[in-house]
Coordinates of C-alpha atoms in Angstrom, one line a residue:
Chain B
X17 CA -24.3 -13.3 -34.7
X18 CA -27.4 -12.7 -36.8
X19 CA -30.8 -12.6 -35.3
X20 CA -32.5 -15.9 -35.7
X21 CA -36.3 -16.5 -35.8
X22 CA -37.3 -19.8 -34.3
X23 CA -40.1 -21.8 -35.8
X24 CA -40.1 -24.8 -33.6
X25 CA -41.4 -24.9 -30.0
X26 CA -38.3 -26.8 -29.0
X27 CA -34.8 -25.3 -29.0
X28 CA -32.0 -27.6 -30.2
X29 CA -29.0 -28.0 -27.9
X30 CA -26.9 -26.5 -30.8
X31 CA -29.0 -23.3 -30.9
X32 CA -29.1 -23.1 -27.1
X33 CA -25.4 -23.4 -26.8
X34 CA -24.8 -20.9 -29.6
X35 CA -27.0 -18.3 -28.0
X36 CA -25.5 -18.8 -24.5
X37 CA -22.0 -18.4 -26.0
X38 CA -23.0 -15.2 -27.8
X39 CA -24.7 -13.3 -25.1
X40 CA -24.0 -9.6 -25.1
X41 CA -22.6 -9.4 -21.6
X42 CA -20.2 -12.2 -20.7
X43 CA -19.4 -13.1 -17.1
X44 CA -15.8 -12.4 -16.2
X45 CA -15.5 -12.9 -12.5
X46 CA -17.3 -12.3 -9.2
X47 CA -15.8 -11.2 -5.8
X48 CA -17.6 -11.7 -2.5
X49 CA -17.0 -8.7 -0.2
X50 CA -15.7 -9.4 3.2
X51 CA -16.8 -8.0 6.6
X52 CA -16.1 -4.4 7.6
X53 CA -13.7 -3.5 4.8
X54 CA -12.8 0.0 3.6
X55 CA -11.4 -1.0 0.3
X56 CA -11.9 -4.0 -2.0
X57 CA -9.5 -4.7 -4.9
X58 CA -10.6 -7.0 -7.7
X59 CA -7.6 -8.2 -9.6
X60 CA -7.6 -9.6 -13.2
X61 CA -10.9 -8.0 -14.1
X62 CA -9.9 -6.4 -17.4
X63 CA -8.0 -7.9 -20.3
X64 CA -7.7 -7.7 -24.0
X65 CA -10.6 -10.1 -24.4
X66 CA -13.1 -7.3 -23.9
X67 CA -12.9 -3.5 -24.5
X68 CA -15.8 -2.5 -22.3
X69 CA -17.2 -3.7 -19.0
X70 CA -20.2 -3.5 -16.7
X71 CA -19.5 -3.8 -13.0
X72 CA -22.3 -4.4 -10.5
X73 CA -22.1 -4.5 -6.7
X74 CA -25.2 -5.3 -4.7
X75 CA -26.6 -7.1 -1.7
X76 CA -24.0 -5.6 0.7
X77 CA -24.4 -3.1 3.5
X78 CA -22.4 -0.2 4.8
X79 CA -21.5 0.9 8.3
X80 CA -22.9 4.4 7.6
X81 CA -24.5 6.3 4.7
X82 CA -21.9 6.7 2.0
X83 CA -21.1 7.0 -1.7
X84 CA -19.2 4.1 -3.3
X85 CA -16.1 5.1 -5.2
X86 CA -14.0 3.4 -7.8
X87 CA -10.2 3.6 -8.6
X88 CA -8.6 2.0 -11.6
X89 CA -5.5 0.0 -10.8
X90 CA -3.2 2.0 -8.6
X91 CA -3.9 5.3 -10.4
X92 CA -4.6 8.1 -7.9
X93 CA -4.7 11.1 -10.3
X94 CA -6.1 12.4 -13.5
X95 CA -9.8 11.6 -12.8
X96 CA -12.3 14.1 -14.3
X97 CA -16.1 14.0 -14.4
X98 CA -19.4 15.6 -13.4
X99 CA -22.2 14.4 -11.2
X100 CA -25.7 15.7 -11.8
X101 CA -28.0 14.8 -8.9
X102 CA -31.1 15.7 -7.0
X103 CA -32.4 15.0 -3.5
X104 CA -35.7 13.2 -3.5
X105 CA -37.2 15.7 -1.1
X106 CA -36.9 18.6 -3.5
X107 CA -37.3 19.1 -7.3
X108 CA -33.9 20.7 -7.6
X109 CA -31.0 19.6 -9.7
X110 CA -27.5 20.1 -8.4
X111 CA -24.0 19.2 -9.6
X112 CA -20.5 18.3 -8.3
X113 CA -17.4 18.2 -10.4
X114 CA -14.3 16.0 -10.3
X115 CA -11.3 18.0 -11.6
X116 CA -8.0 16.1 -11.4
X117 CA -9.4 13.9 -8.7
X118 CA -7.8 10.8 -7.1
X119 CA -10.6 8.4 -8.1
X120 CA -14.2 8.3 -9.5
X121 CA -16.1 9.5 -6.4
X122 CA -19.8 9.0 -7.3
X123 CA -20.3 5.4 -8.5
X124 CA -22.9 4.1 -6.1
X125 CA -24.3 4.4 -2.7
X126 CA -24.9 2.4 0.5
X127 CA -26.2 2.5 4.0
X128 CA -27.1 -0.1 6.7
X129 CA -30.0 -1.4 4.6
X130 CA -28.8 -1.3 1.0
X131 CA -25.8 -1.2 -1.3
X132 CA -25.8 -0.6 -5.1
X133 CA -23.2 0.2 -7.7
X134 CA -23.7 -0.3 -11.4
X135 CA -21.1 1.2 -13.7
X136 CA -20.2 0.9 -17.3
X137 CA -16.4 1.2 -18.0
X138 CA -15.1 1.9 -21.5
X139 CA -11.6 0.8 -22.6
X140 CA -9.9 0.2 -19.2
X141 CA -7.4 -2.2 -20.7
X142 CA -6.7 -0.2 -23.8
X143 CA -3.8 2.3 -24.0
X144 CA -6.1 5.2 -24.0
X145 CA -8.3 7.1 -21.5
X146 CA -11.0 5.1 -19.5
X147 CA -14.5 6.5 -19.5
X148 CA -17.2 5.7 -16.9
X149 CA -20.9 6.2 -16.7
X150 CA -23.2 5.4 -13.8
X151 CA -26.8 5.9 -12.9
X152 CA -27.3 5.5 -9.2
X153 CA -28.5 6.3 -5.7
X154 CA -25.9 8.2 -3.8
X155 CA -25.7 8.7 -0.1
X156 CA -29.2 7.3 0.5
X157 CA -31.1 10.5 -0.4
X158 CA -29.5 11.6 -3.7
X159 CA -30.2 10.2 -7.2
X160 CA -28.0 11.1 -10.1
X161 CA -25.8 10.4 -13.1
X162 CA -22.1 10.5 -13.0
X163 CA -19.9 10.5 -16.1
X164 CA -16.2 10.7 -16.1
X165 CA -12.8 9.9 -17.6
X166 CA -9.4 8.8 -16.2
X167 CA -7.2 10.6 -18.6
X168 CA -4.1 8.4 -18.8
X169 CA -3.2 5.7 -21.3
X170 CA -2.6 3.1 -18.7
X171 CA -3.8 -0.4 -19.5
X172 CA -5.6 -1.4 -16.2
X173 CA -6.3 -4.9 -15.2
X174 CA -7.7 -4.3 -11.7
X175 CA -10.0 -1.9 -9.8
X176 CA -10.7 -1.0 -6.2
X177 CA -14.0 0.2 -4.7
X178 CA -14.3 2.0 -1.4
X179 CA -17.0 3.8 0.6
X180 CA -16.6 7.5 1.0
X181 CA -16.9 6.8 4.8
X182 CA -16.9 3.8 7.0
X183 CA -16.9 0.3 5.8
X184 CA -18.7 -2.2 3.5
X185 CA -19.8 -5.7 4.4
X186 CA -21.0 -8.5 2.3
X187 CA -22.6 -8.6 -1.1
X188 CA -21.0 -9.5 -4.4
X189 CA -19.1 -7.5 -7.1
X190 CA -19.7 -9.0 -10.5
X191 CA -17.7 -8.1 -13.6
X192 CA -19.1 -8.6 -17.1
X193 CA -17.4 -8.0 -20.4
X194 CA -19.2 -6.7 -23.5
X195 CA -18.8 -9.2 -26.3
X196 CA -17.1 -7.7 -29.3
X197 CA -18.3 -10.0 -32.0
Chain M
X16 CA -5.2 2.7 16.9
X17 CA -6.8 0.1 14.8
X18 CA -6.8 0.9 11.1
X19 CA -9.5 0.0 8.6
X20 CA -9.5 -3.4 6.8
X21 CA -8.3 -3.7 3.2
X22 CA -9.5 -6.6 1.0
X23 CA -7.5 -7.7 -2.0
X24 CA -9.4 -10.5 -3.8
X25 CA -10.2 -13.0 -1.0
X26 CA -7.6 -11.7 1.5
X27 CA -8.8 -9.4 4.2
X28 CA -6.3 -7.7 6.6
X29 CA -5.7 -4.5 8.5
X30 CA -4.3 -1.7 6.4
X31 CA -0.6 -0.7 6.7
X32 CA 0.2 2.8 7.7
X33 CA 1.0 3.6 4.0
X34 CA -2.4 2.2 2.8
X35 CA -4.2 4.0 5.5
X36 CA -2.5 7.3 4.5
X37 CA -3.6 6.7 0.9
X38 CA -7.2 6.1 2.0
X39 CA -7.3 9.3 4.0
X40 CA -5.7 11.2 1.0
X41 CA -8.5 9.9 -1.2
X42 CA -11.1 11.8 0.9
X43 CA -12.3 8.8 3.0
X44 CA -13.9 9.8 6.3
X45 CA -15.0 7.8 9.3
X46 CA -18.2 10.0 9.5
X47 CA -21.0 10.4 7.0
X48 CA -21.5 13.4 4.8
X49 CA -24.6 13.1 2.6
X50 CA -23.8 16.0 0.4
X51 CA -21.9 15.1 -2.8
X52 CA -18.8 17.3 -3.0
X53 CA -16.4 18.2 -5.8
X54 CA -13.1 16.3 -5.8

């Protein structure tokens, strides 16, 4: 939709509805996380309606300090990626690689006071590899960027998040699709 | 031994032995390790 310049102080219902319907990120679904769960599967998250997605998990807590991990469908192989991170207490950059892993291991972080995961997923429902990028707070004390790829041509419809240790409680996982036109 | 809970959409239940084995195989631990590690 072309950018429109408004000249009136009052938006018409037509203009308002058009702009609401043409937002860049479109709500797909939300899932409330239960109590003391070690994995959370969100079904019917990806479809042919959108190619790319943003997934946010916030307002939950964890039983212990942990990373939040993400698995596509039931795929437990062919995950590749690189984490670049630093601990806030030192001006040193470190890295950790994922080479033929079982999931994307560094997608967010949580402890007893916070929980955050915000990832962009590219083409999970297309018959090609799925790419991921995150910018996040890992394990409470580390801040970094993880980028990765699941290298199969599987057309995924679901994903599962899990803590690297312990359990998650509460909060909401929200899935948005990136409008194509 | 009580196994961790699994959530699938709105259903929450205890993991089966097979699901628990898959969770362990993914590197999940009961204790915290704050150092990111290679997978």
